[in-house]
Amino acid sequence: DVVMTQSPLSLPVTLGQPASISCRSSQSLVYSDGNTYLNWFQQRPGQSPRRLIYKVSNRDSGVPDRFSGSGSGTDFTLKISRVEAEDVGVYYCMQGTHWPRTFGGGTKVEIK
Amino acid sequence: EVQLVEFGGGLVQPGGSLRLSCSASGFTFSNYAMAWVRQAPGKGLEYISAINSNGGSTYYADSVKGRFTISRDNSKNTLYLQMSSLRAEDTGVYYCVGNWNGDYWGQGTLVTVSS
């Protein structure tokens, strides 16, 4: 199975400051069609997850442009340019290239 | 507006069975692969099963293979998960998910396996 390793586990951030979450995969996530199926999800407290980013860097509809994704191969990053109070929650990366699909362990973003 | 609504969770004894349903609306259900993802209490996400748009292809995580069966009825816009031989470690919130890569999520239904 592809192991997805996120860091840090916990990320205290000051409102208005940037935040960055790393996600590394144990194998390349480049699929045979040339796409890289790396997704980012946000789970706010008490809510279902929702997808923020698909195929590394594409924002889903309604996702604020302060969220951005980047990376390639096995190394990926989610960045929040200026953290707002509503961004508190747990963030997960998930690879959609290999079976079984696997998630990272999650990064908890909290306000300092 | 896309909606996925799960039904069927509850308390079941170890070794018992349960069937989850997910009613979909707001998108063309028959065009989408669907999946089930679960979350144990206080833990992360586990992708346990998926099915392609016409139901002809299915996937199961090793943790549920042979015990769970995913199916769908495109005429009813409904996804199912038949769970049998349930174990304590199957306890958690089960989410219905639209598409292979998690485009849409339901609110989840809690399954508790306990005597």
PDB file of C-alpha atoms in Angstrom:
ATOM      1  CA  ASP A   1       0.000   0.000   0.000  1.00  0.00           C
ATOM      2  CA  VAL A   2       1.096   3.595  -0.611  1.00  0.00           C
ATOM      3  CA  VAL A   3       1.899   5.259   2.688  1.00  0.00           C
ATOM      4  CA  MET A   4       1.006   8.947   2.945  1.00  0.00           C
ATOM      5  CA  THR A   5       3.019  10.815   5.566  1.00  0.00           C
ATOM      6  CA  GLN A   6       1.850  14.245   6.679  1.00  0.00           C
ATOM      7  CA  SER A   7       3.718  16.794   8.740  1.00  0.00           C
ATOM      8  CA  PRO A   8       3.379  18.435  11.094  1.00  0.00           C
ATOM      9  CA  LEU A   9       0.790  16.581  13.185  1.00  0.00           C
ATOM     10  CA  SER A  10      -0.291  19.844  14.795  1.00  0.00           C
ATOM     11  CA  LEU A  11       0.035  23.375  13.444  1.00  0.00           C
ATOM     12  CA  PRO A  12      -0.693  26.341  15.728  1.00  0.00           C
ATOM     13  CA  VAL A  13      -1.010  29.464  13.578  1.00  0.00           C
ATOM     14  CA  THR A  14      -1.609  33.143  14.266  1.00  0.00           C
ATOM     15  CA  LEU A  15      -4.625  34.630  12.491  1.00  0.00           C
ATOM     16  CA  GLY A  16      -3.571  36.294   9.249  1.00  0.00           C
ATOM     17  CA  GLN A  17      -0.304  34.375   9.064  1.00  0.00           C
ATOM     18  CA  PRO A  18       0.558  31.707   6.469  1.00  0.00           C
ATOM     19  CA  ALA A  19       0.473  27.953   7.099  1.00  0.00           C
ATOM     20  CA  SER A  20       2.000  25.050   5.214  1.00  0.00           C
ATOM     21  CA  ILE A  21       1.325  21.297   5.426  1.00  0.00           C
ATOM     22  CA  SER A  22       3.552  18.667   3.859  1.00  0.00           C
ATOM     23  CA  CYS A  23       2.433  15.318   2.438  1.00  0.00           C
ATOM     24  CA  ARG A  24       4.848  12.686   1.175  1.00  0.00           C
ATOM     25  CA  SER A  25       3.962   9.429  -0.551  1.00  0.00           C
ATOM     26  CA  SER A  26       5.962   6.203  -0.465  1.00  0.00           C
ATOM     27  CA  GLN A  27       5.573   5.827  -4.248  1.00  0.00           C
ATOM     28  CA  SER A  28       5.173   8.184  -7.162  1.00  0.00           C
ATOM     29  CA  LEU A  29       1.585   9.358  -7.625  1.00  0.00           C
ATOM     30  CA  VAL A  30       1.897   9.901 -11.363  1.00  0.00           C
ATOM     31  CA  TYR A  31      -0.749   7.761 -13.053  1.00  0.00           C
ATOM     32  CA  SER A  32      -0.404   6.123 -16.463  1.00  0.00           C
ATOM     33  CA  ASP A  33      -2.561   8.891 -17.980  1.00  0.00           C
ATOM     34  CA  GLY A  34       0.010  11.479 -16.926  1.00  0.00           C
ATOM     35  CA  ASN A  35      -2.115  12.944 -14.134  1.00  0.00           C
ATOM     36  CA  THR A  36      -1.138  13.027 -10.476  1.00  0.00           C
ATOM     37  CA  TYR A  37      -4.119  12.195  -8.271  1.00  0.00           C
ATOM     38  CA  LEU A  38      -3.267  13.932  -5.029  1.00  0.00           C
ATOM     39  CA  ASN A  39      -6.169  15.468  -3.132  1.00  0.00           C
ATOM     40  CA  TRP A  40      -6.487  17.630  -0.022  1.00  0.00           C
ATOM     41  CA  PHE A  41      -9.458  17.552   2.343  1.00  0.00           C
ATOM     42  CA  GLN A  42     -10.529  19.789   5.209  1.00  0.00           C
ATOM     43  CA  GLN A  43     -12.539  18.461   8.154  1.00  0.00           C
ATOM     44  CA  ARG A  44     -13.842  21.185  10.428  1.00  0.00           C
ATOM     45  CA  PRO A  45     -14.784  20.179  13.985  1.00  0.00           C
ATOM     46  CA  GLY A  46     -17.994  18.147  13.989  1.00  0.00           C
ATOM     47  CA  GLN A  47     -18.316  18.189  10.194  1.00  0.00           C
ATOM     48  CA  SER A  48     -17.786  15.831   7.287  1.00  0.00           C
ATOM     49  CA  PRO A  49     -14.617  16.198   5.254  1.00  0.00           C
ATOM     50  CA  ARG A  50     -14.790  18.323   2.131  1.00  0.00           C
ATOM     51  CA  ARG A  51     -12.337  18.364  -0.715  1.00  0.00           C
ATOM     52  CA  LEU A  52     -10.324  21.520  -1.223  1.00  0.00           C
ATOM     53  CA  ILE A  53      -7.794  20.537  -3.882  1.00  0.00           C
ATOM     54  CA  TYR A  54      -7.696  17.816  -6.539  1.00  0.00           C
ATOM     55  CA  LYS A  55      -4.910  16.705  -8.896  1.00  0.00           C
ATOM     56  CA  VAL A  56      -2.279  18.500  -6.797  1.00  0.00           C
ATOM     57  CA  SER A  57      -3.221  22.101  -7.444  1.00  0.00           C
ATOM     58  CA  ASN A  58      -6.830  22.472  -8.654  1.00  0.00           C
ATOM     59  CA  ARG A  59      -9.159  24.226  -6.217  1.00  0.00           C
ATOM     60  CA  ASP A  60     -12.680  22.865  -5.876  1.00  0.00           C
ATOM     61  CA  SER A  61     -15.631  25.170  -6.472  1.00  0.00           C
ATOM     62  CA  GLY A  62     -16.183  27.595  -3.603  1.00  0.00           C
ATOM     63  CA  VAL A  63     -12.760  27.080  -2.045  1.00  0.00           C
ATOM     64  CA  PRO A  64     -11.126  30.413  -1.157  1.00  0.00           C
ATOM     65  CA  ASP A  65      -8.061  31.324  -3.183  1.00  0.00           C
ATOM     66  CA  ARG A  66      -5.977  31.555  -0.003  1.00  0.00           C
ATOM     67  CA  PHE A  67      -5.712  27.756  -0.302  1.00  0.00           C
ATOM     68  CA  SER A  68      -3.189  26.443  -2.803  1.00  0.00           C
ATOM     69  CA  GLY A  69      -1.633  23.088  -3.566  1.00  0.00           C
ATOM     70  CA  SER A  70       1.681  22.267  -5.163  1.00  0.00           C
ATOM     71  CA  GLY A  71       4.157  19.459  -5.627  1.00  0.00           C
ATOM     72  CA  SER A  72       4.995  16.548  -7.862  1.00  0.00           C
ATOM     73  CA  GLY A  73       5.940  12.890  -7.784  1.00  0.00           C
ATOM     74  CA  THR A  74       6.039  12.037  -4.092  1.00  0.00           C
ATOM     75  CA  ASP A  75       6.244  15.420  -2.401  1.00  0.00           C
ATOM     76  CA  PHE A  76       3.250  17.733  -1.989  1.00  0.00           C
ATOM     77  CA  THR A  77       2.271  20.852  -0.043  1.00  0.00           C
ATOM     78  CA  LEU A  78      -0.938  22.586   0.961  1.00  0.00           C
ATOM     79  CA  LYS A  79      -0.558  26.268   1.757  1.00  0.00           C
ATOM     80  CA  ILE A  80      -2.928  28.717   3.383  1.00  0.00           C
ATOM     81  CA  SER A  81      -1.745  32.228   2.573  1.00  0.00           C
ATOM     82  CA  ARG A  82      -3.483  33.938   5.503  1.00  0.00           C
ATOM     83  CA  VAL A  83      -5.182  31.744   8.090  1.00  0.00           C
ATOM     84  CA  GLU A  84      -8.712  32.697   9.120  1.00  0.00           C
ATOM     85  CA  ALA A  85     -10.701  31.420  12.095  1.00  0.00           C
ATOM     86  CA  GLU A  86     -12.874  29.231   9.844  1.00  0.00           C
ATOM     87  CA  ASP A  87      -9.777  27.298   8.709  1.00  0.00           C
ATOM     88  CA  VAL A  88      -9.489  25.504  12.052  1.00  0.00           C
ATOM     89  CA  GLY A  89      -9.770  21.754  11.621  1.00  0.00           C
ATOM     90  CA  VAL A  90      -7.914  18.694  10.423  1.00  0.00           C
ATOM     91  CA  TYR A  91      -6.435  18.515   6.934  1.00  0.00           C
ATOM     92  CA  TYR A  92      -5.851  15.233   5.114  1.00  0.00           C
ATOM     93  CA  CYS A  93      -4.058  14.393   1.906  1.00  0.00           C
ATOM     94  CA  MET A  94      -5.271  11.377  -0.095  1.00  0.00           C
ATOM     95  CA  GLN A  95      -3.754   9.640  -3.077  1.00  0.00           C
ATOM     96  CA  GLY A  96      -6.127   8.536  -5.832  1.00  0.00           C
ATOM     97  CA  THR A  97      -3.547   6.929  -8.131  1.00  0.00           C
ATOM     98  CA  HIS A  98      -3.079   3.504  -6.579  1.00  0.00           C
ATOM     99  CA  TRP A  99      -5.395   0.933  -4.965  1.00  0.00           C
ATOM    100  CA  PRO A 100      -6.038   0.956  -2.113  1.00  0.00           C
ATOM    101  CA  ARG A 101      -6.649   4.684  -1.864  1.00  0.00           C
ATOM    102  CA  THR A 102      -4.838   5.941   1.200  1.00  0.00           C
ATOM    103  CA  PHE A 103      -5.019   9.015   3.385  1.00  0.00           C
ATOM    104  CA  GLY A 104      -2.372  10.789   5.364  1.00  0.00           C
ATOM    105  CA  GLY A 105      -2.755  10.762   9.133  1.00  0.00           C
ATOM    106  CA  GLY A 106      -4.013  14.344   9.270  1.00  0.00           C
ATOM    107  CA  THR A 107      -2.700  17.739  10.383  1.00  0.00           C
ATOM    108  CA  LYS A 108      -4.626  19.647  13.014  1.00  0.00           C
ATOM    109  CA  VAL A 109      -4.649  23.393  12.368  1.00  0.00           C
ATOM    110  CA  GLU A 110      -5.460  25.541  15.376  1.00  0.00           C
ATOM    111  CA  ILE A 111      -5.260  29.208  16.224  1.00  0.00           C
ATOM    112  CA  LYS A 112      -2.534  30.326  18.630  1.00  0.00           C
TER     113      LYS A 112
ATOM    114  CA  GLU B   1     -27.146  21.388  -4.829  1.00  0.00           C
ATOM    115  CA  VAL B   2     -25.410  18.036  -4.373  1.00  0.00           C
ATOM    116  CA  GLN B   3     -26.737  16.001  -1.449  1.00  0.00           C
ATOM    117  CA  LEU B   4     -25.647  12.628  -0.133  1.00  0.00           C
ATOM    118  CA  VAL B   5     -27.701  11.344   2.791  1.00  0.00           C
ATOM    119  CA  GLU B   6     -26.734   8.157   4.592  1.00  0.00           C
ATOM    120  CA  PHE B   7     -29.157   5.909   6.463  1.00  0.00           C
ATOM    121  CA  GLY B   8     -28.961   2.677   8.378  1.00  0.00           C
ATOM    122  CA  GLY B   9     -26.341   3.166  11.057  1.00  0.00           C
ATOM    123  CA  GLY B  10     -26.896   2.029  14.600  1.00  0.00           C
ATOM    124  CA  LEU B  11     -25.848  -0.327  17.364  1.00  0.00           C
ATOM    125  CA  VAL B  12     -25.162  -3.931  16.394  1.00  0.00           C
ATOM    126  CA  GLN B  13     -23.613  -6.851  18.254  1.00  0.00           C
ATOM    127  CA  PRO B  14     -20.303  -8.369  17.175  1.00  0.00           C
ATOM    128  CA  GLY B  15     -20.928 -10.882  14.418  1.00  0.00           C
ATOM    129  CA  GLY B  16     -24.094  -9.082  13.346  1.00  0.00           C
ATOM    130  CA  SER B  17     -25.095  -7.423  10.082  1.00  0.00           C
ATOM    131  CA  LEU B  18     -26.195  -3.991   8.962  1.00  0.00           C
ATOM    132  CA  ARG B  19     -27.048  -2.379   5.631  1.00  0.00           C
ATOM    133  CA  LEU B  20     -26.194   1.248   4.974  1.00  0.00           C
ATOM    134  CA  SER B  21     -27.915   3.264   2.268  1.00  0.00           C
ATOM    135  CA  CYS B  22     -26.963   6.554   0.679  1.00  0.00           C
ATOM    136  CA  SER B  23     -29.501   8.613  -1.213  1.00  0.00           C
ATOM    137  CA  ALA B  24     -27.989  10.945  -3.824  1.00  0.00           C
ATOM    138  CA  SER B  25     -29.409  14.057  -5.449  1.00  0.00           C
ATOM    139  CA  GLY B  26     -28.242  17.159  -7.271  1.00  0.00           C
ATOM    140  CA  PHE B  27     -25.998  15.375  -9.764  1.00  0.00           C
ATOM    141  CA  THR B  28     -26.298  12.614 -12.360  1.00  0.00           C
ATOM    142  CA  PHE B  29     -25.740   9.668 -10.032  1.00  0.00           C
ATOM    143  CA  SER B  30     -25.473   7.096 -12.814  1.00  0.00           C
ATOM    144  CA  ASN B  31     -22.451   8.904 -14.263  1.00  0.00           C
ATOM    145  CA  TYR B  32     -20.401   8.778 -11.064  1.00  0.00           C
ATOM    146  CA  ALA B  33     -18.329   6.174  -9.309  1.00  0.00           C
ATOM    147  CA  MET B  34     -19.162   6.089  -5.590  1.00  0.00           C
ATOM    148  CA  ALA B  35     -17.311   5.060  -2.456  1.00  0.00           C
ATOM    149  CA  TRP B  36     -17.562   4.500   1.292  1.00  0.00           C
ATOM    150  CA  VAL B  37     -14.996   6.018   3.654  1.00  0.00           C
ATOM    151  CA  ARG B  38     -15.075   5.429   7.392  1.00  0.00           C
ATOM    152  CA  GLN B  39     -13.650   7.166  10.423  1.00  0.00           C
ATOM    153  CA  ALA B  40     -13.139   5.414  13.745  1.00  0.00           C
ATOM    154  CA  PRO B  41     -13.805   7.595  16.817  1.00  0.00           C
ATOM    155  CA  GLY B  42     -11.061  10.208  17.136  1.00  0.00           C
ATOM    156  CA  LYS B  43      -9.105   8.702  14.242  1.00  0.00           C
ATOM    157  CA  GLY B  44      -8.332   9.407  10.609  1.00  0.00           C
ATOM    158  CA  LEU B  45     -10.043   8.421   7.357  1.00  0.00           C
ATOM    159  CA  GLU B  46     -10.092   4.951   5.778  1.00  0.00           C
ATOM    160  CA  TYR B  47     -11.258   4.337   2.193  1.00  0.00           C
ATOM    161  CA  ILE B  48     -12.997   0.979   2.441  1.00  0.00           C
ATOM    162  CA  SER B  49     -14.975   0.347  -0.747  1.00  0.00           C
ATOM    163  CA  ALA B  50     -15.795   1.787  -4.152  1.00  0.00           C
ATOM    164  CA  ILE B  51     -17.949   0.966  -7.172  1.00  0.00           C
ATOM    165  CA  ASN B  52     -17.877   2.247 -10.708  1.00  0.00           C
ATOM    166  CA  SER B  53     -20.754   4.086 -12.347  1.00  0.00           C
ATOM    167  CA  ASN B  54     -22.605   1.029 -13.721  1.00  0.00           C
ATOM    168  CA  GLY B  55     -21.859  -1.265 -10.782  1.00  0.00           C
ATOM    169  CA  GLY B  56     -19.744  -3.607 -12.847  1.00  0.00           C
ATOM    170  CA  SER B  57     -16.510  -3.015 -10.960  1.00  0.00           C
ATOM    171  CA  THR B  58     -15.954  -2.925  -7.219  1.00  0.00           C
ATOM    172  CA  TYR B  59     -13.060  -2.438  -4.822  1.00  0.00           C
ATOM    173  CA  TYR B  60     -12.638  -3.407  -1.156  1.00  0.00           C
ATOM    174  CA  ALA B  61      -9.969  -2.645   1.402  1.00  0.00           C
ATOM    175  CA  ASP B  62      -8.388  -5.752   2.915  1.00  0.00           C
ATOM    176  CA  SER B  63      -9.941  -4.826   6.275  1.00  0.00           C
ATOM    177  CA  VAL B  64     -13.482  -5.436   4.949  1.00  0.00           C
ATOM    178  CA  LYS B  65     -12.972  -7.822   2.007  1.00  0.00           C
ATOM    179  CA  GLY B  66     -15.242 -10.853   2.232  1.00  0.00           C
ATOM    180  CA  ARG B  67     -17.458  -9.214   4.869  1.00  0.00           C
ATOM    181  CA  PHE B  68     -18.797  -6.065   3.170  1.00  0.00           C
ATOM    182  CA  THR B  69     -20.561  -5.736  -0.191  1.00  0.00           C
ATOM    183  CA  ILE B  70     -21.023  -2.473  -2.057  1.00  0.00           C
ATOM    184  CA  SER B  71     -23.814  -2.093  -4.593  1.00  0.00           C
ATOM    185  CA  ARG B  72     -25.918   0.567  -6.244  1.00  0.00           C
ATOM    186  CA  ASP B  73     -29.322   1.094  -7.819  1.00  0.00           C
ATOM    187  CA  ASN B  74     -29.034   3.800 -10.435  1.00  0.00           C
ATOM    188  CA  SER B  75     -32.818   3.838 -10.935  1.00  0.00           C
ATOM    189  CA  LYS B  76     -33.159   4.905  -7.300  1.00  0.00           C
ATOM    190  CA  ASN B  77     -30.020   7.082  -7.079  1.00  0.00           C
ATOM    191  CA  THR B  78     -28.958   4.985  -4.117  1.00  0.00           C
ATOM    192  CA  LEU B  79     -25.700   3.460  -2.955  1.00  0.00           C
ATOM    193  CA  TYR B  80     -25.577   0.565  -0.481  1.00  0.00           C
ATOM    194  CA  LEU B  81     -23.091  -1.089   1.831  1.00  0.00           C
ATOM    195  CA  GLN B  82     -24.057  -4.496   3.188  1.00  0.00           C
ATOM    196  CA  MET B  83     -21.933  -5.236   6.250  1.00  0.00           C
ATOM    197  CA  SER B  84     -21.739  -8.653   7.884  1.00  0.00           C
ATOM    198  CA  SER B  85     -19.572 -10.411  10.488  1.00  0.00           C
ATOM    199  CA  LEU B  86     -19.160  -7.040  12.131  1.00  0.00           C
ATOM    200  CA  ARG B  87     -16.320  -6.496  14.596  1.00  0.00           C
ATOM    201  CA  ALA B  88     -15.637  -3.904  17.272  1.00  0.00           C
ATOM    202  CA  GLU B  89     -13.021  -2.346  15.020  1.00  0.00           C
ATOM    203  CA  ASP B  90     -15.709  -1.593  12.417  1.00  0.00           C
ATOM    204  CA  THR B  91     -17.133   1.029  14.792  1.00  0.00           C
ATOM    205  CA  GLY B  92     -17.104   4.511  13.349  1.00  0.00           C
ATOM    206  CA  VAL B  93     -18.779   7.057  11.129  1.00  0.00           C
ATOM    207  CA  TYR B  94     -19.389   5.830   7.594  1.00  0.00           C
ATOM    208  CA  TYR B  95     -19.378   8.437   4.846  1.00  0.00           C
ATOM    209  CA  CYS B  96     -20.899   8.078   1.404  1.00  0.00           C
ATOM    210  CA  VAL B  97     -18.539   9.695  -1.094  1.00  0.00           C
ATOM    211  CA  GLY B  98     -19.111  10.777  -4.670  1.00  0.00           C
ATOM    212  CA  ASN B  99     -16.495   9.766  -7.232  1.00  0.00           C
ATOM    213  CA  TRP B 100     -13.158   7.992  -6.878  1.00  0.00           C
ATOM    214  CA  ASN B 101     -11.395  11.020  -5.457  1.00  0.00           C
ATOM    215  CA  GLY B 102     -13.882  12.365  -2.937  1.00  0.00           C
ATOM    216  CA  ASP B 103     -15.719  15.076  -4.891  1.00  0.00           C
ATOM    217  CA  TYR B 104     -18.776  14.983  -2.592  1.00  0.00           C
ATOM    218  CA  TRP B 105     -19.368  13.746   0.970  1.00  0.00           C
ATOM    219  CA  GLY B 106     -22.445  12.910   2.999  1.00  0.00           C
ATOM    220  CA  GLN B 107     -22.908  13.830   6.643  1.00  0.00           C
ATOM    221  CA  GLY B 108     -22.067  10.296   7.753  1.00  0.00           C
ATOM    222  CA  THR B 109     -23.871   7.641   9.734  1.00  0.00           C
ATOM    223  CA  LEU B 110     -22.542   6.140  12.979  1.00  0.00           C
ATOM    224  CA  VAL B 111     -22.101   2.400  13.266  1.00  0.00           C
ATOM    225  CA  THR B 112     -21.376   1.018  16.720  1.00  0.00           C
ATOM    226  CA  VAL B 113     -20.403  -2.622  17.098  1.00  0.00           C
ATOM    227  CA  SER B 114     -20.662  -3.610  20.732  1.00  0.00           C
ATOM    228  CA  SER B 115     -22.253  -6.174  22.992  1.00  0.00           C
TER     229      SER B 115
END
